[in-house]
Amino acid sequence: MKTINLKSFKNFSKKNSRSTMARMILVFLIPFIISCEPTTKTKEQQAPSAMEQSFDLENEINFCEAQLDKAVLKLTDLTKHPRLIETNETEWVEVPNDKLIWTSGFYPGILWYMYELTGVQKWKDEAIKRTEVFEDFKNITEHHDIGFMMFPAYGNGVLFGDKQEYKDILLTSAASLATRFNPNVGTLKSWSNIMHPRWSEHITIIDNMLNLELLFWAAKNGGDSTYYDIAVKHAETTMKNHFRDDYTSWHVLEYDETTGEVLNRHTKQGYSDDSRWSRGQAWGVYGYSLMYRETKDKKFLDFAQKLADRYLELLPEDMIPQWDFDAPNLETQERDASAAAVVASALLEMSTFVTDKKDQERYYNAAIKMLTSLSSDVYSGKGKAASFLIHSTGAKSLGSEIDVALIYADYYYIEALSRLKKLNKTSN
Ligand code: GLY
């Protein structure tokens, strides 16, 4: 059994000294130690938990493949995709592949990642089958989710399956998304006012940061170069307006569509307009890390670090956030494993961008702790459900998807496994 632990990180950082090891142990132990009450601890209490010591990547990939092996036999309706598993249930609830349902691309995206991780042809065949059913979504202009829908499916198909014929579909998708850019505001409009009538002008939500990946890809692959500019402008405007002084994110901003003035800062999926919705913060961390990847502009990496550092400070000990950091009686609130998976994936990438060794260690080790926690009996679907992960919360404020399994939690989880595998290869 090959586990990822502090020793593995030593390889990753290409450093082989005792002092590095000592520093890394300290990085792990300091939060653990300072959260402890005074000095009379037993040996057991002082030792780092199993969660902090190791993560068995190969075992986890095998588990995910076994889950998918079983799932494909049941998920046969090509007009639908798995979206969630209800609390204490075992099987996926399927919903239509529909232009208005933002989650359509994640299941094919997972299959592409499984193909990438294993090289097994059946995963490519299955991924193609599940991807090619919603080509016409490339023309969606009614909302911003086209990025979430098309890139995990068609984008991963190009990246991992060499499906060159998907390129035109992605270019059309990017053109559709770009129609939502309002230069008066400097952002893409996320939602339609008809579907979200609380707001009557230009709505931008933090989640939108993820859709920028589609624009960057298109700008590099034969699309209009303005897609790049739009993505950068969106990120800059969002950086200016969408965050509190403590580097936490609001969910929904409404802008005057003519003057670009911020009209209000609200929420839809968080606990309250002023509360800190954990998945919103996760989208921010991921989004600004992605901005640095695509632009190499240091201001985006600095910002991603600020968002990540705040997120890490707000986490409970097991590294899986409550669905909102400001919900009352926080300890009793449902967790959101999807936010944890998004951030774990982002931090693995960020750990390769930051130049300071201590930051590399911090982000890498935090990601490993998150993955270890997610793969534990508490958060894993092992023996409990058809998903990789359980205990996610989609929209508690709307009374839906509370403490369930969610397809996008699994998507960002397998993405994190893929990123970790690549990191380990680089370091060996
Ligand atoms: N719109 C994506 C989310 O619910 O986080």
Coordinates of C-alpha atoms in Angstrom, one line a residue, residues 17-187:
S17 CA 16.5 17.4 4.7
R18 CA 15.7 16.8 8.3
S19 CA 14.8 20.4 8.8
T20 CA 12.2 20.3 6.1
M21 CA 10.7 17.3 7.7
A22 CA 10.7 19.0 11.1
R23 CA 9.0 22.1 9.6
M24 CA 6.4 20.0 7.9
I25 CA 5.6 18.1 11.1
L26 CA 5.2 21.4 12.9
V27 CA 2.9 22.7 10.1
F28 CA 0.7 19.7 10.8
L29 CA 0.9 19.8 14.6
I30 CA 0.6 23.5 15.4
P31 CA -3.1 23.8 14.7
F32 CA -3.6 20.5 16.4
I33 CA -1.7 21.6 19.5
I34 CA -3.1 25.1 19.8
S35 CA -6.7 23.7 19.7
C36 CA -5.9 21.5 22.7
E37 CA -6.7 22.5 26.3
P38 CA -3.8 22.8 28.7
T39 CA -1.0 20.4 29.2
T40 CA -2.2 17.2 30.7
K41 CA -2.7 15.3 27.5
T42 CA -2.4 11.5 27.1
K43 CA 0.0 10.2 24.6
E44 CA -2.9 9.2 22.4
Q45 CA -4.2 12.8 22.4
Q46 CA -0.9 14.2 21.5
A47 CA -0.2 12.0 18.5
P48 CA -1.5 13.2 15.1
S49 CA -4.6 11.4 14.1
A50 CA -4.6 8.8 11.3
M51 CA -6.2 11.5 9.2
E52 CA -3.1 13.6 9.4
Q53 CA -0.7 10.8 8.6
S54 CA -1.6 9.3 5.3
F55 CA -3.7 9.2 2.3
D56 CA -3.9 6.0 0.2
L57 CA -4.3 7.4 -3.3
E58 CA -4.2 4.2 -5.3
N59 CA -6.7 2.6 -2.9
E60 CA -9.0 5.6 -3.3
I61 CA -8.8 5.5 -7.1
N62 CA -9.7 1.8 -7.0
F63 CA -12.6 2.6 -4.7
C64 CA -13.9 5.2 -7.1
E65 CA -13.5 2.9 -10.1
A66 CA -15.5 0.1 -8.2
Q67 CA -18.2 2.7 -7.4
L68 CA -18.4 3.7 -11.1
D69 CA -18.4 0.0 -12.2
K70 CA -21.6 -0.5 -10.2
A71 CA -23.1 2.9 -11.1
V72 CA -22.9 2.5 -14.9
L73 CA -25.1 -0.6 -14.8
K74 CA -27.9 1.4 -13.2
L75 CA -27.4 4.8 -14.9
T76 CA -28.6 3.8 -18.4
D77 CA -31.0 6.6 -19.3
L78 CA -29.0 8.9 -21.6
T79 CA -31.5 11.7 -21.3
K80 CA -30.7 12.1 -17.6
H81 CA -27.7 12.4 -15.3
P82 CA -27.1 11.5 -11.6
R83 CA -27.5 14.6 -9.5
L84 CA -27.8 13.5 -5.8
I85 CA -28.3 10.7 -3.4
E86 CA -30.8 11.6 -0.7
T87 CA -29.8 11.4 3.0
N88 CA -29.4 7.8 4.1
E89 CA -30.3 6.5 0.7
T90 CA -28.0 4.5 -1.5
E91 CA -28.8 5.2 -5.1
W92 CA -28.5 8.2 -7.4
V93 CA -31.5 10.3 -8.2
E94 CA -31.3 11.1 -11.9
V95 CA -32.5 14.4 -13.3
P96 CA -32.9 15.4 -17.0
N97 CA -30.0 16.7 -19.0
D98 CA -31.7 20.1 -19.3
K99 CA -30.5 23.5 -20.4
L100 CA -31.5 24.9 -17.1
I101 CA -29.8 22.2 -14.9
W102 CA -26.3 23.3 -14.2
T103 CA -25.0 19.8 -13.2
S104 CA -25.4 18.0 -16.6
G105 CA -21.7 17.9 -17.3
F106 CA -20.3 16.5 -14.1
Y107 CA -21.1 12.8 -14.6
P108 CA -19.4 12.6 -18.0
G109 CA -16.6 14.7 -16.5
I110 CA -16.1 12.0 -13.8
L111 CA -16.0 9.3 -16.5
W112 CA -13.3 11.3 -18.4
Y113 CA -11.3 11.6 -15.3
M114 CA -11.6 7.9 -14.6
Y115 CA -10.3 7.2 -18.1
E116 CA -7.5 9.6 -17.5
L117 CA -6.6 7.9 -14.2
T118 CA -6.8 4.3 -15.4
G119 CA -6.4 4.3 -19.2
V120 CA -9.2 1.8 -19.4
Q121 CA -11.0 2.0 -22.7
K122 CA -14.5 1.3 -21.3
W123 CA -14.4 4.6 -19.3
K124 CA -13.6 6.5 -22.5
D125 CA -16.5 4.7 -24.3
E126 CA -18.9 5.5 -21.4
A127 CA -17.7 9.1 -21.2
I128 CA -18.3 9.7 -24.9
K129 CA -21.7 8.2 -24.6
R130 CA -22.6 10.5 -21.8
T131 CA -21.0 13.6 -23.3
E132 CA -22.4 13.6 -26.7
V133 CA -26.0 13.7 -25.6
F134 CA -26.1 17.4 -24.9
E135 CA -24.1 19.0 -27.8
D136 CA -26.9 21.5 -28.3
F137 CA -26.2 23.1 -24.9
K138 CA -23.4 24.9 -26.7
N139 CA -26.0 27.5 -27.7
I140 CA -27.1 28.3 -24.1
T141 CA -27.1 32.0 -23.6
E142 CA -29.8 32.2 -20.8
H143 CA -27.3 31.8 -17.9
H144 CA -23.6 31.4 -17.1
D145 CA -23.7 27.7 -16.2
I146 CA -22.7 26.7 -19.7
G147 CA -19.1 26.6 -18.4
F148 CA -19.9 24.2 -15.7
M149 CA -21.9 22.1 -18.1
M150 CA -19.6 22.0 -21.1
F151 CA -16.1 22.0 -19.8
P152 CA -16.1 18.9 -17.6
A153 CA -17.7 17.0 -20.4
Y154 CA -16.4 18.3 -23.7
G155 CA -13.3 20.0 -22.3
N156 CA -12.1 16.9 -20.5
G157 CA -12.9 15.0 -23.7
V158 CA -10.4 17.1 -25.6
L159 CA -7.8 17.1 -22.8
F160 CA -8.0 13.4 -21.9
G161 CA -9.7 11.7 -24.8
D162 CA -8.1 13.6 -27.6
K163 CA -11.6 14.3 -29.0
Q164 CA -10.5 17.0 -31.4
E165 CA -14.0 17.1 -32.8
Y166 CA -15.3 18.6 -29.6
K167 CA -13.2 21.8 -30.1
D168 CA -15.8 23.5 -32.3
I169 CA -18.5 22.7 -29.7
L170 CA -16.4 24.3 -27.0
L171 CA -15.7 27.3 -29.2
T172 CA -19.4 27.8 -29.8
S173 CA -20.0 27.4 -26.0
A174 CA -17.4 30.1 -25.2
A175 CA -19.1 32.4 -27.8
S176 CA -22.4 31.8 -26.1
L177 CA -21.0 32.5 -22.6
A178 CA -19.3 35.7 -23.9
T179 CA -22.6 37.1 -24.9
R180 CA -23.4 37.6 -21.2
F181 CA -20.5 40.0 -20.7
N182 CA -21.6 43.5 -19.9
P183 CA -18.8 46.0 -20.4
N184 CA -20.6 48.7 -18.3
V185 CA -20.3 46.4 -15.3
G186 CA -17.2 44.4 -16.2
T187 CA -18.6 41.0 -15.5

